[in-house]
Coordinates of C-alpha atoms and ligand atoms in Angstrom, one line a residue:
M131 CA -67.7 39.2 -27.3
T132 CA -70.1 37.0 -29.4
T133 CA -70.8 37.7 -33.0
T134 CA -73.2 35.7 -35.1
Q135 CA -72.6 35.2 -38.8
P136 CA -75.0 33.7 -41.2
I137 CA -74.2 30.2 -42.4
S138 CA -73.4 29.8 -46.0
G139 CA -75.8 27.7 -48.2
S140 CA -73.3 24.9 -48.5
L141 CA -73.6 24.2 -44.8
Q142 CA -77.3 23.5 -44.9
V143 CA -77.7 20.1 -43.3
E144 CA -80.1 17.5 -44.4
P145 CA -82.6 16.0 -41.9
V146 CA -81.7 12.6 -40.4
S147 CA -84.1 9.8 -39.8
H148 CA -83.8 9.4 -36.0
P149 CA -82.7 11.6 -33.1
L150 CA -79.9 9.1 -32.2
E151 CA -78.3 9.0 -35.7
P152 CA -74.6 10.0 -35.4
L153 CA -73.7 13.4 -36.8
T154 CA -73.3 13.4 -40.5
V155 CA -70.3 15.0 -42.4
A156 CA -72.5 18.1 -43.1
E157 CA -73.5 18.3 -39.5
V158 CA -70.0 18.1 -38.1
T159 CA -68.8 20.7 -40.6
A160 CA -71.7 23.0 -39.7
A161 CA -71.1 22.5 -36.0
V162 CA -67.5 23.5 -36.2
A163 CA -68.3 26.4 -38.6
I164 CA -71.1 27.8 -36.3
L165 CA -68.9 27.6 -33.2
R166 CA -65.9 29.2 -35.0
A167 CA -68.0 32.0 -36.2
E168 CA -69.9 32.8 -33.0
Q169 CA -67.0 32.4 -30.6
S170 CA -64.4 33.9 -32.9
I171 CA -62.3 30.8 -32.6
G172 CA -59.0 31.3 -34.2
N173 CA -56.0 29.1 -35.1
S174 CA -54.9 28.6 -31.5
F175 CA -57.9 26.3 -30.9
R176 CA -58.0 22.6 -31.1
F177 CA -61.1 20.3 -31.3
P178 CA -60.6 17.2 -29.1
C179 CA -64.3 16.2 -29.5
V180 CA -67.1 16.9 -31.9
T181 CA -70.0 14.5 -31.4
L182 CA -73.8 14.2 -31.2
H183 CA -75.3 15.9 -28.2
E184 CA -77.7 13.1 -27.5
P185 CA -81.3 14.2 -27.0
P186 CA -82.9 13.6 -23.6
K187 CA -83.7 9.9 -22.9
D188 CA -87.3 10.7 -22.2
F189 CA -87.7 12.4 -25.5
V190 CA -86.1 9.4 -27.4
L191 CA -88.3 6.9 -25.5
H192 CA -91.4 8.8 -26.7
Y193 CA -90.2 9.6 -30.1
Q194 CA -92.4 8.4 -33.0
P195 CA -91.3 8.4 -36.7
G196 CA -92.3 11.7 -38.2
D197 CA -91.9 13.7 -35.0
T198 CA -89.7 16.7 -35.4
F199 CA -86.5 17.0 -33.3
E200 CA -83.6 19.3 -32.6
R201 CA -80.1 18.2 -33.8
E202 CA -77.3 19.3 -31.5
A203 CA -73.6 18.8 -31.5
F204 CA -71.4 18.7 -28.3
L205 CA -67.9 20.1 -28.8
I206 CA -64.9 20.3 -26.6
V207 CA -62.3 22.9 -27.7
L208 CA -58.9 23.7 -26.2
D209 CA -57.3 27.2 -26.6
N210 CA -53.6 26.5 -26.8
A211 CA -52.9 30.2 -26.3
T212 CA -54.5 30.3 -22.9
G213 CA -54.6 26.6 -22.0
T214 CA -58.4 26.9 -21.3
T215 CA -60.8 24.1 -22.2
Y216 CA -64.4 25.0 -23.3
E217 CA -67.5 22.9 -23.8
A218 CA -70.1 24.0 -26.3
I219 CA -73.4 22.9 -27.5
V220 CA -74.4 23.9 -31.0
S221 CA -77.9 23.7 -32.2
L222 CA -77.7 22.6 -35.8
T223 CA -81.5 23.1 -36.2
Q224 CA -81.2 26.7 -35.0
G225 CA -77.8 27.3 -36.5
K226 CA -76.4 28.8 -33.3
V227 CA -74.4 28.1 -30.2
T228 CA -76.7 27.4 -27.3
S229 CA -74.2 26.8 -24.6
W230 CA -70.5 27.9 -24.2
T231 CA -68.8 27.1 -20.9
A232 CA -65.2 27.3 -19.8
V233 CA -64.0 24.3 -17.8
P234 CA -60.9 25.7 -16.2
G235 CA -58.1 23.4 -15.1
M236 CA -59.3 20.5 -17.1
Q237 CA -57.2 18.8 -19.8
P238 CA -59.1 17.1 -22.7
N239 CA -57.7 14.0 -24.3
I240 CA -54.5 14.0 -26.2
M241 CA -55.1 14.3 -30.0
A242 CA -53.3 12.5 -32.8
D243 CA -52.1 15.8 -34.3
E244 CA -50.5 16.7 -30.9
L245 CA -48.6 13.4 -31.0
A246 CA -47.1 14.1 -34.4
E247 CA -46.3 17.7 -33.5
C248 CA -44.8 16.7 -30.1
E249 CA -42.6 14.1 -31.7
A250 CA -41.3 16.7 -34.2
A251 CA -40.6 19.2 -31.4
V252 CA -38.6 16.7 -29.4
K253 CA -36.6 15.6 -32.4
A254 CA -35.8 19.2 -33.2
H255 CA -34.5 19.9 -29.7
P256 CA -30.7 20.1 -29.4
G257 CA -30.7 18.6 -25.9
F258 CA -32.5 15.6 -27.2
R259 CA -29.7 15.0 -29.8
E260 CA -27.2 15.4 -27.0
V261 CA -28.6 12.6 -24.8
L262 CA -28.9 10.4 -27.9
A263 CA -25.3 11.1 -28.9
K264 CA -24.2 10.1 -25.5
R265 CA -25.7 6.7 -26.3
G266 CA -24.1 6.6 -29.7
I267 CA -27.4 7.2 -31.5
H268 CA -26.9 9.7 -34.3
D269 CA -29.6 8.8 -36.9
L270 CA -32.7 10.6 -35.8
D271 CA -34.7 9.0 -38.6
L272 CA -34.5 5.7 -36.7
V273 CA -35.6 7.3 -33.4
V274 CA -39.3 7.2 -32.5
V275 CA -40.8 9.5 -29.8
D276 CA -44.0 8.2 -28.4
P277 CA -45.9 10.8 -26.4
W278 CA -47.8 9.5 -23.3
A279 CA -50.1 11.1 -20.9
I280 CA -48.1 12.2 -17.9
G281 CA -50.7 11.3 -15.2
N282 CA -50.9 13.1 -11.9
F283 CA -48.5 12.4 -9.0
G284 CA -49.0 15.7 -7.2
F285 CA -45.8 17.3 -8.5
A286 CA -46.2 21.1 -8.3
D287 CA -44.5 22.0 -11.6
E288 CA -46.9 19.7 -13.5
T289 CA -50.0 21.5 -12.3
G290 CA -51.9 23.6 -14.8
V291 CA -49.7 22.8 -17.8
R292 CA -50.8 20.6 -20.6
L293 CA -48.0 18.0 -20.6
S294 CA -46.8 14.9 -22.3
R295 CA -44.1 12.6 -21.2
C296 CA -42.5 10.8 -24.1
L297 CA -41.1 7.3 -24.4
C298 CA -38.3 6.9 -27.0
Y299 CA -37.4 3.9 -29.2
L300 CA -34.8 3.1 -31.8
R301 CA -35.7 1.2 -34.9
H302 CA -33.2 -1.5 -36.0
R303 CA -33.9 -0.4 -39.6
P304 CA -36.2 2.3 -41.1
D305 CA -39.2 -0.2 -41.3
G306 CA -38.4 -2.1 -38.2
N307 CA -40.4 -2.8 -35.0
F308 CA -39.5 0.1 -32.7
Y309 CA -41.4 -1.1 -29.6
A310 CA -38.9 -3.9 -29.2
R311 CA -36.0 -1.4 -28.8
P312 CA -36.7 1.1 -26.1
I313 CA -34.1 3.8 -25.4
D314 CA -34.7 3.3 -21.7
G315 CA -34.3 6.2 -19.3
V316 CA -34.6 9.0 -21.9
V317 CA -37.9 10.9 -21.2
P318 CA -38.6 14.2 -22.9
V319 CA -41.4 16.2 -21.2
V320 CA -43.3 18.6 -23.5
N321 CA -45.8 21.4 -23.0
L322 CA -48.4 20.4 -25.5
N323 CA -49.9 23.9 -25.7
T324 CA -46.7 25.5 -26.8
M325 CA -44.9 22.3 -28.1
E326 CA -41.9 23.4 -26.0
V327 CA -39.6 20.8 -24.7
L328 CA -39.5 21.6 -20.9
R329 CA -36.9 19.0 -19.9
I330 CA -35.3 15.8 -21.0
E331 CA -35.0 13.4 -18.1
D332 CA -31.9 11.3 -18.4
M333 CA -31.8 8.4 -16.0
G334 CA -28.5 7.0 -17.1
I335 CA -27.4 4.9 -20.1
V336 CA -29.1 1.5 -20.6
P337 CA -28.1 -0.3 -23.8
V338 CA -30.9 -0.6 -26.4
P339 CA -31.9 -4.3 -26.5
P340 CA -30.0 -5.9 -29.3
E341 CA -32.6 -8.0 -31.2
P342 CA -34.8 -6.5 -33.9
S343 CA -37.8 -8.7 -32.8
E344 CA -39.7 -8.3 -36.0
Y345 CA -43.3 -9.6 -36.5
A346 CA -44.2 -8.4 -40.0
A347 CA -44.6 -11.0 -42.7
R348 CA -41.7 -9.5 -44.7
F349 CA -39.3 -10.3 -42.0
Q350 CA -40.2 -14.0 -41.5
P351 CA -37.8 -16.4 -43.1
K352 CA -40.6 -18.8 -44.1
L353 CA -44.4 -18.7 -43.9
R354 CA -46.2 -21.9 -43.4
D355 CA -47.7 -23.3 -46.6
D356 CA -50.2 -25.9 -45.5
I357 CA -53.3 -23.7 -45.0
K358 CA -56.1 -24.2 -47.6
P359 CA -58.6 -21.5 -48.3
L360 CA -61.6 -21.1 -46.0
H361 CA -64.5 -19.2 -47.4
I362 CA -67.6 -18.0 -45.6
T363 CA -70.3 -17.6 -48.2
Q364 CA -73.9 -16.4 -47.7
P365 CA -75.3 -16.8 -51.2
E366 CA -78.5 -15.1 -50.3
G367 CA -76.8 -12.3 -48.3
P368 CA -76.8 -11.6 -44.6
S369 CA -79.9 -12.0 -42.4
F370 CA -79.8 -8.5 -41.0
Q371 CA -81.5 -5.3 -42.2
V372 CA -79.9 -1.9 -41.9
D373 CA -81.8 1.4 -42.0
G374 CA -79.4 4.3 -41.4
H375 CA -77.8 3.1 -38.1
H376 CA -80.8 1.0 -37.1
I377 CA -80.1 -2.7 -37.1
R378 CA -82.6 -5.5 -37.2
W379 CA -81.3 -9.1 -37.0
Q380 CA -83.8 -11.9 -36.5
K381 CA -85.6 -10.8 -33.3
W382 CA -82.9 -8.3 -32.2
Q383 CA -83.2 -4.6 -32.9
F384 CA -80.9 -1.8 -31.9
R385 CA -79.1 1.3 -33.1
I386 CA -75.4 1.9 -33.3
G387 CA -73.6 5.2 -32.6
F388 CA -70.0 6.1 -32.5
T389 CA -68.2 8.7 -30.3
P390 CA -64.6 9.9 -30.5
R391 CA -64.2 8.9 -26.8
E392 CA -66.0 5.6 -26.5
G393 CA -66.1 4.4 -30.1
L394 CA -69.0 2.1 -30.7
V395 CA -72.2 2.8 -28.7
L396 CA -75.4 0.7 -28.7
Y397 CA -78.7 2.3 -28.2
T398 CA -82.3 1.0 -27.6
V399 CA -81.4 -2.7 -27.7
G400 CA -84.5 -4.8 -27.7
Y401 CA -85.8 -8.3 -28.5
E402 CA -89.0 -9.0 -30.4
D403 CA -91.0 -11.5 -28.3
Q404 CA -94.6 -12.6 -29.1
G405 CA -95.1 -9.7 -31.5
K406 CA -93.8 -7.0 -29.2
L407 CA -90.4 -5.3 -29.1
R408 CA -89.2 -5.5 -25.5
P409 CA -86.6 -3.0 -24.4
I410 CA -83.4 -4.3 -22.7
L411 CA -80.8 -1.6 -22.8
Y412 CA -81.3 2.1 -23.5
R413 CA -77.6 2.7 -24.0
A414 CA -74.5 0.6 -23.6
S415 CA -70.8 1.4 -24.1
M416 CA -67.4 1.0 -22.7
A417 CA -67.1 4.2 -20.7
E418 CA -63.5 4.1 -19.5
M419 CA -60.5 1.8 -19.5
V420 CA -57.2 2.1 -17.7
V421 CA -53.9 0.1 -17.9
P422 CA -51.9 0.4 -14.7
Y423 CA -48.3 -0.9 -15.0
G424 CA -46.5 -2.5 -12.1
D425 CA -42.9 -1.4 -12.4
P426 CA -41.8 1.2 -9.7
R427 CA -38.7 2.5 -11.3
P428 CA -38.5 6.2 -12.3
Q429 CA -38.9 5.6 -16.0
H430 CA -41.9 3.3 -15.6
F431 CA -44.0 4.2 -12.5
R432 CA -46.2 6.8 -14.4
K433 CA -47.3 4.3 -17.0
N434 CA -51.1 3.9 -16.6
A435 CA -53.0 5.0 -19.7
F436 CA -56.7 5.9 -19.6
D437 CA -57.3 4.8 -23.2
L438 CA -60.7 6.5 -23.3
G439 CA -60.4 9.7 -21.2
E440 CA -56.8 10.4 -22.1
H441 CA -56.8 9.2 -25.7
G442 CA -60.2 8.3 -27.1
V443 CA -60.6 4.9 -28.6
G444 CA -63.0 6.2 -31.1
M445 CA -60.4 8.6 -32.4
L446 CA -58.0 5.7 -32.6
A447 CA -60.3 3.3 -34.4
N448 CA -58.8 1.3 -37.3
S449 CA -60.2 1.3 -40.8
L450 CA -61.1 -2.4 -41.2
K451 CA -60.3 -4.7 -44.1
L452 CA -62.5 -7.4 -45.5
G453 CA -61.0 -10.9 -45.4
C454 CA -58.4 -9.8 -42.8
D455 CA -60.2 -8.2 -39.8
C456 CA -63.6 -9.6 -40.7
L457 CA -64.7 -12.7 -42.6
G458 CA -68.0 -13.2 -44.4
E459 CA -70.8 -11.0 -45.6
I460 CA -69.8 -7.8 -43.9
R461 CA -71.6 -4.5 -43.4
Y462 CA -69.3 -1.7 -42.4
F463 CA -70.1 1.7 -40.9
D464 CA -67.8 4.8 -41.2
A465 CA -67.0 7.0 -38.2
V466 CA -67.3 10.7 -38.8
L467 CA -64.7 12.4 -36.7
T468 CA -62.5 15.5 -36.8
N469 CA -58.8 16.2 -36.6
S470 CA -57.6 18.5 -33.9
R471 CA -58.3 21.5 -36.1
G472 CA -61.9 20.6 -36.5
E473 CA -61.7 19.4 -40.0
V474 CA -63.9 16.4 -40.8
S475 CA -61.9 13.2 -40.7
I476 CA -63.7 10.0 -41.7
T477 CA -62.5 6.6 -40.5
E478 CA -63.9 4.4 -43.2
N479 CA -65.1 0.9 -42.2
A480 CA -64.6 1.7 -38.5
V481 CA -67.4 -0.6 -37.3
C482 CA -67.9 -4.1 -38.7
M483 CA -71.1 -6.1 -38.5
H484 CA -71.5 -9.7 -39.6
E485 CA -72.9 -13.0 -38.7
E486 CA -71.0 -16.0 -37.5
D487 CA -71.8 -19.7 -37.1
Y488 CA -71.3 -20.4 -33.4
G489 CA -71.5 -24.2 -33.2
I490 CA -74.5 -25.8 -31.6
L491 CA -77.3 -23.8 -30.2
W492 CA -79.1 -26.7 -28.6
K493 CA -79.5 -30.5 -29.1
H494 CA -81.3 -33.5 -27.8
T495 CA -81.5 -37.1 -29.1
D496 CA -84.4 -39.2 -28.0
W497 CA -82.8 -42.6 -28.8
R498 CA -85.9 -44.5 -28.1
L499 CA -87.6 -42.7 -31.0
D500 CA -84.3 -42.3 -32.9
D501 CA -85.3 -38.6 -33.0
V502 CA -82.5 -36.0 -33.1
E503 CA -83.3 -32.3 -32.8
V504 CA -80.3 -30.0 -33.2
R505 CA -80.0 -26.3 -34.1
R506 CA -77.0 -24.4 -35.3
S507 CA -76.3 -21.2 -33.3
R508 CA -75.8 -18.0 -35.2
R509 CA -74.6 -14.9 -33.7
L510 CA -74.4 -11.3 -34.8
V511 CA -71.1 -9.5 -34.3
V512 CA -70.7 -5.8 -34.1
S513 CA -67.2 -4.6 -33.4
F514 CA -64.4 -2.1 -33.8
I515 CA -60.7 -2.2 -33.2
A516 CA -58.5 0.6 -31.8
T517 CA -54.8 1.0 -31.8
V518 CA -53.6 2.8 -28.7
D519 CA -49.8 3.2 -29.1
N520 CA -48.3 -0.3 -28.8
Y521 CA -51.6 -2.1 -28.0
E522 CA -54.6 -3.1 -30.0
Y523 CA -58.0 -3.6 -28.5
G524 CA -60.9 -5.2 -30.4
F525 CA -64.3 -4.3 -28.8
F526 CA -66.9 -6.9 -29.7
W527 CA -70.6 -7.2 -29.0
Y528 CA -72.3 -10.5 -29.8
F529 CA -76.0 -11.1 -30.0
Y530 CA -77.3 -14.7 -29.8
Q531 CA -80.6 -16.3 -30.8
D532 CA -81.4 -17.3 -27.2
G533 CA -81.5 -13.7 -26.0
T534 CA -77.9 -13.7 -24.7
I535 CA -75.7 -10.6 -25.2
Q536 CA -71.9 -11.0 -24.8
Y537 CA -69.2 -8.4 -24.7
E538 CA -65.6 -9.3 -25.4
V539 CA -62.4 -7.3 -25.6
K540 CA -59.7 -8.9 -27.8
L541 CA -56.3 -7.7 -26.6
T542 CA -53.4 -7.9 -29.0
G543 CA -50.5 -5.7 -30.3
I544 CA -47.1 -5.2 -28.8
L545 CA -46.2 -5.4 -25.1
L546 CA -44.8 -2.4 -23.4
C547 CA -41.2 -3.1 -22.6
G548 CA -38.2 -1.7 -20.7
A549 CA -34.6 -2.3 -21.5
L550 CA -32.5 -4.1 -18.9
A551 CA -30.9 -7.3 -18.1
N552 CA -31.3 -9.3 -15.0
Y553 CA -34.2 -7.4 -13.3
P554 CA -37.4 -9.1 -14.4
K555 CA -39.1 -8.9 -11.0
Y556 CA -41.8 -6.5 -12.2
G557 CA -41.9 -8.0 -15.7
T558 CA -40.9 -10.9 -17.8
L559 CA -37.8 -11.2 -20.0
V560 CA -39.2 -11.6 -23.5
A561 CA -36.0 -11.1 -25.5
P562 CA -32.4 -10.5 -24.6
E563 CA -32.2 -7.4 -22.3
L564 CA -35.9 -6.7 -22.9
N565 CA -38.3 -6.7 -20.0
A566 CA -42.1 -6.7 -20.7
L567 CA -43.7 -4.9 -17.8
N568 CA -46.4 -6.5 -15.6
H569 CA -49.7 -4.7 -16.0
Q570 CA -53.5 -4.9 -15.8
H571 CA -56.2 -3.7 -18.1
F572 CA -59.5 -2.5 -16.5
F573 CA -62.6 -1.9 -18.6
C574 CA -65.6 -0.2 -17.3
M575 CA -68.9 -0.6 -19.0
R576 CA -71.8 1.7 -18.7
L577 CA -75.0 -0.3 -19.1
D578 CA -78.3 1.7 -19.0
F579 CA -80.7 -1.1 -18.5
D580 CA -84.4 -0.6 -19.3
L581 CA -85.9 -4.1 -19.0
D582 CA -89.5 -3.8 -20.1
G583 CA -89.5 -0.2 -18.9
V584 CA -87.2 2.2 -17.2
E585 CA -87.8 1.1 -13.6
N586 CA -85.5 -1.7 -12.7
S587 CA -83.8 -3.2 -9.6
V588 CA -80.5 -5.0 -9.0
Y589 CA -80.0 -8.1 -6.9
E590 CA -76.9 -10.0 -6.0
V591 CA -77.2 -13.8 -6.1
N592 CA -74.9 -16.1 -4.2
T593 CA -75.2 -19.8 -3.9
V594 CA -75.3 -21.0 -0.3
A595 CA -74.8 -24.5 1.1
E596 CA -77.6 -25.5 3.4
P597 CA -76.1 -26.5 6.8
L598 CA -76.5 -30.1 7.9
G599 CA -79.7 -30.6 9.8
P600 CA -83.2 -32.0 9.8
E601 CA -83.9 -30.2 6.5
N602 CA -80.6 -31.4 5.0
P603 CA -79.8 -34.7 6.5
Y604 CA -77.4 -35.9 3.8
G605 CA -75.6 -32.5 3.3
N606 CA -76.3 -32.2 -0.4
A607 CA -78.6 -29.1 -0.4
F608 CA -77.7 -25.8 -1.8
Y609 CA -79.7 -22.8 -3.0
A610 CA -79.4 -19.4 -4.7
E611 CA -79.9 -16.5 -2.3
S612 CA -80.9 -13.2 -3.8
T613 CA -80.2 -9.9 -2.0
L614 CA -81.7 -6.6 -3.1
L615 CA -79.1 -3.9 -3.6
K616 CA -81.1 -0.9 -2.4
T617 CA -78.6 2.0 -2.5
E618 CA -75.5 3.0 -4.4
Q619 CA -73.1 2.0 -1.6
E620 CA -74.8 -1.4 -1.1
A621 CA -74.3 -2.0 -4.8
Q622 CA -70.5 -1.6 -4.8
R623 CA -69.6 -5.3 -5.1
I624 CA -66.8 -7.6 -6.3
I625 CA -67.0 -11.0 -7.8
D626 CA -66.9 -14.2 -5.8
P627 CA -66.4 -17.4 -7.9
F628 CA -66.8 -19.5 -4.8
T629 CA -70.4 -18.5 -4.3
A630 CA -70.9 -18.6 -8.1
R631 CA -71.9 -14.9 -7.6
Y632 CA -73.8 -13.0 -10.3
W633 CA -76.0 -10.0 -10.3
K634 CA -79.4 -9.8 -11.8
V635 CA -81.2 -6.8 -13.1
I636 CA -85.0 -7.2 -12.9
N637 CA -88.1 -5.2 -13.6
P638 CA -90.1 -5.7 -10.3
N639 CA -93.2 -4.5 -12.0
V640 CA -93.3 -7.0 -14.9
Q641 CA -93.7 -10.8 -14.4
N642 CA -93.2 -13.7 -16.8
R643 CA -95.9 -16.4 -17.0
L644 CA -94.5 -18.1 -13.9
G645 CA -94.9 -15.0 -11.8
Q646 CA -91.2 -14.2 -11.7
P647 CA -90.0 -10.7 -12.3
V648 CA -88.4 -10.4 -15.8
G649 CA -84.6 -10.1 -15.6
F650 CA -81.2 -10.4 -17.1
K651 CA -78.2 -11.7 -15.2
I652 CA -74.7 -10.2 -15.4
M653 CA -72.3 -13.1 -15.6
P654 CA -68.7 -12.2 -14.9
G655 CA -65.9 -13.7 -16.9
D656 CA -62.3 -13.7 -15.8
N657 CA -61.8 -10.8 -13.4
V658 CA -59.3 -9.4 -11.0
L659 CA -58.8 -6.5 -8.6
P660 CA -56.0 -3.9 -8.9
F661 CA -52.7 -4.5 -7.2
A662 CA -51.9 -0.8 -6.7
H663 CA -51.8 0.3 -3.1
P664 CA -54.9 2.0 -1.8
D665 CA -52.9 5.2 -1.4
A666 CA -51.5 5.0 -4.9
P667 CA -52.3 8.0 -7.2
I668 CA -53.7 5.6 -9.8
L669 CA -56.3 4.3 -7.4
K670 CA -57.5 7.8 -6.7
R671 CA -57.7 8.6 -10.4
A672 CA -59.3 5.3 -11.4
G673 CA -61.3 4.5 -8.2
F674 CA -63.8 2.7 -10.3
M675 CA -61.5 -0.3 -10.7
T676 CA -61.7 -1.2 -7.0
K677 CA -65.2 -2.7 -7.5
H678 CA -66.6 -4.9 -10.2
L679 CA -70.2 -3.7 -9.9
W680 CA -71.5 -0.2 -9.3
V681 CA -75.1 0.9 -9.7
T682 CA -76.3 4.5 -9.9
P683 CA -79.7 6.1 -10.6
Y684 CA -79.8 7.3 -14.2
E685 CA -78.4 10.8 -14.6
A686 CA -77.6 12.0 -18.1
S687 CA -74.5 13.9 -17.1
E688 CA -72.9 10.8 -15.4
R689 CA -71.2 9.3 -18.3
Y690 CA -67.5 8.6 -17.4
P691 CA -66.5 6.6 -14.3
A692 CA -63.2 8.4 -13.8
G693 CA -64.8 11.8 -14.5
D694 CA -65.1 13.9 -17.6
Y695 CA -61.4 14.9 -17.9
P696 CA -59.1 12.2 -16.4
N697 CA -56.1 13.5 -18.3
Q698 CA -53.7 14.9 -15.6
H699 CA -56.6 14.9 -13.1
P700 CA -55.7 14.2 -9.5
G701 CA -58.8 11.9 -9.2
G702 CA -61.8 11.3 -7.0
E703 CA -64.3 12.1 -9.7
G704 CA -66.8 9.9 -11.4
L705 CA -68.3 6.8 -9.7
P706 CA -66.6 7.2 -6.3
Q707 CA -67.8 10.8 -6.0
W708 CA -71.4 10.3 -7.3
T709 CA -72.0 7.3 -5.1
Q710 CA -71.1 9.2 -1.9
A711 CA -74.7 10.5 -2.1
N712 CA -75.8 6.9 -1.6
R713 CA -78.9 7.4 -3.7
A714 CA -81.7 4.9 -3.8
I715 CA -81.5 2.5 -6.8
D716 CA -84.5 0.2 -6.1
N717 CA -87.3 0.2 -8.7
T718 CA -85.9 3.2 -10.4
D719 CA -84.3 4.1 -13.7
L720 CA -80.8 2.8 -13.1
V721 CA -77.4 2.4 -14.7
V722 CA -75.2 -0.6 -14.1
W723 CA -71.4 -0.2 -14.3
Y724 CA -69.6 -3.5 -14.7
V725 CA -65.8 -3.4 -14.4
F726 CA -63.6 -6.3 -15.6
G727 CA -59.9 -6.6 -15.3
H728 CA -57.5 -8.5 -17.4
H729 CA -54.3 -9.5 -15.5
H730 CA -51.2 -9.6 -17.6
I731 CA -48.0 -11.1 -16.4
P732 CA -46.3 -11.3 -19.9
R733 CA -45.1 -14.5 -21.4
P734 CA -42.3 -14.9 -23.9
E735 CA -45.0 -16.1 -26.4
D736 CA -46.7 -12.7 -26.1
F737 CA -43.7 -11.3 -28.0
P738 CA -42.8 -9.8 -30.4
I739 CA -46.6 -9.6 -31.0
M740 CA -49.2 -10.9 -28.7
P741 CA -51.7 -13.6 -29.8
V742 CA -55.2 -12.3 -28.9
A743 CA -56.2 -12.6 -25.3
Y744 CA -59.9 -12.3 -24.4
S745 CA -61.7 -10.6 -21.6
G746 CA -65.4 -9.8 -21.1
F747 CA -68.7 -10.8 -19.6
T748 CA -72.2 -12.0 -20.6
L749 CA -75.7 -10.7 -20.1
K750 CA -78.1 -13.7 -20.1
P751 CA -81.9 -13.5 -19.9
L752 CA -83.2 -14.7 -16.5
G753 CA -86.9 -15.2 -16.6
F754 CA -87.1 -12.5 -19.2
F755 CA -88.7 -15.0 -21.5
D756 CA -91.3 -17.5 -20.6
A757 CA -89.1 -20.3 -21.9
N758 CA -86.2 -20.9 -24.3
P759 CA -86.8 -18.2 -26.9
S760 CA -84.9 -20.0 -29.7
L761 CA -87.4 -22.9 -30.1
D762 CA -88.5 -21.4 -33.4
V763 CA -85.0 -21.5 -34.9
P764 CA -85.4 -23.9 -37.8
P765 CA -83.3 -27.0 -38.3
S766 CA -80.4 -26.7 -40.8
Q767 CA -80.4 -28.7 -44.0
P768 CA -77.9 -31.7 -43.7
R769 CA -75.1 -31.6 -46.2
H770 CA -72.6 -34.1 -47.4
A771 CA -69.3 -34.6 -45.6
C772 CA -66.1 -34.0 -47.3
H773 CA -64.3 -37.0 -48.7
Ligands
NI1078 NI1 -51.7 -6.7 -21.6

């Protein structure tokens, strides 16, 4: 039964300046209160997601300042008492729930509160103490229980139960690095709805690796002392302007958003050209990532975290520190999130924005005239960092003065290791008796291109060598061959470095001054395909990683390439399912999904903490402008060299 209660005065929400502004503290509070009141939501419910329900794209594209608009929140709630997941839309404008739907059988992401409660439940379980005692471990304060998603391997007893499978570690000392000391082969399995320990898998005693493997400064015998200070100063302040979450930096304009699942989202990215703001992307975010591990043994084969769908990188965002995470004149943005009970939880300084000098933008010396023209490159950096258990991921967008957009993931943190001697086939020995597991990281970007309008097309471009013949008598000729990708299935593509393959998104209805359609190219960086067997459960669950490029017609509900609820899901949903319809994608409102994989055969130098590794791709204007758009960047003032 549904009851409606009036909202108290304190929940009145102030209007916001734009329909894509993230929910404010007052709006999140109101959304939870309205849903609680109308659906009689009691203490058995958790709130895995409270976020802006984005208004329809068409509405936003036609929105003019001053227009009225409805504010809506999208919520996912989980009833621990029944195990049922619900989706709700709350109208903050009307103060009521406008949609309430059960999504039976679906498991929302694991929440931070669940992790803490799960660890406590395992530690309180007598059977857990027994398996530890068999290993001579008696001090529970040194033991860490790290709950992981259990995956889906078709085991009947794991269906329909919200489960976590925990990895266990033993700290060397109370403030020591536990990830270096796995208690290998002890795996508690917990029902997260009841916090009941269902079983403790014991795969036999493997000694805990002996070394403490500490990385924190306090454990280092000596820190190097030959680094002089390096200050980034901008005495007149940064060159960007911020209005709410709207950013303007030189000729770039965009809005930022933040969701519990994706973290940073960019909206309405455009570039000002000859007095006109030209749209490039309507919405861009990382939409899923997955980390399949390559060790087949019983304690390791399930390791393949979906860091968005199973955990939510927005929920796991760090609160950044000036001078440490970010250098220079920084503008931070907070993330307004909730804990699992629906209480507002603010991650301060979750998103960092600043400018960086990026070397030379362009240069030429006419030595006959003794004329040197050189420009410094400046880029705008918008980023956040998430800690997902052992790993850290930095998610970085870069905007350049020549119209280039770059996306880069910075991977750091601590390798996931197993304990054993003499069996490093599926990993690398990184410390005595400690095996860092082989793995890959796959990132899937959802890029809703709107180049000079919503109707766009995608071409694949391969470079082809002209055969020897009358037209190519000396064998030197080669050319770029563009092939239109007309349907979803034609657009399922992988990289080919040997043809210098790239993909270009164009607007076939708009030409530059040379008569070429305006476009951007998607330039792959390092990339790889999965090594999992085609029949492996992980390939069914993360089918998106089998291709580097997917293109779909725009559909607001198609947001997540492995489906809306990958946690414990058997797979098949998302991109592989949608694209079976083989819809037309030519000259239409389309969404490009670019997938990039980072291959990780660990090195000893990646341990005990991994120096940052980089992975990403670049979007470069391709006939989008009539010429180099950075001719108007002024020369820098020369300064004196240091003595
Ligand atoms: Ni890695």
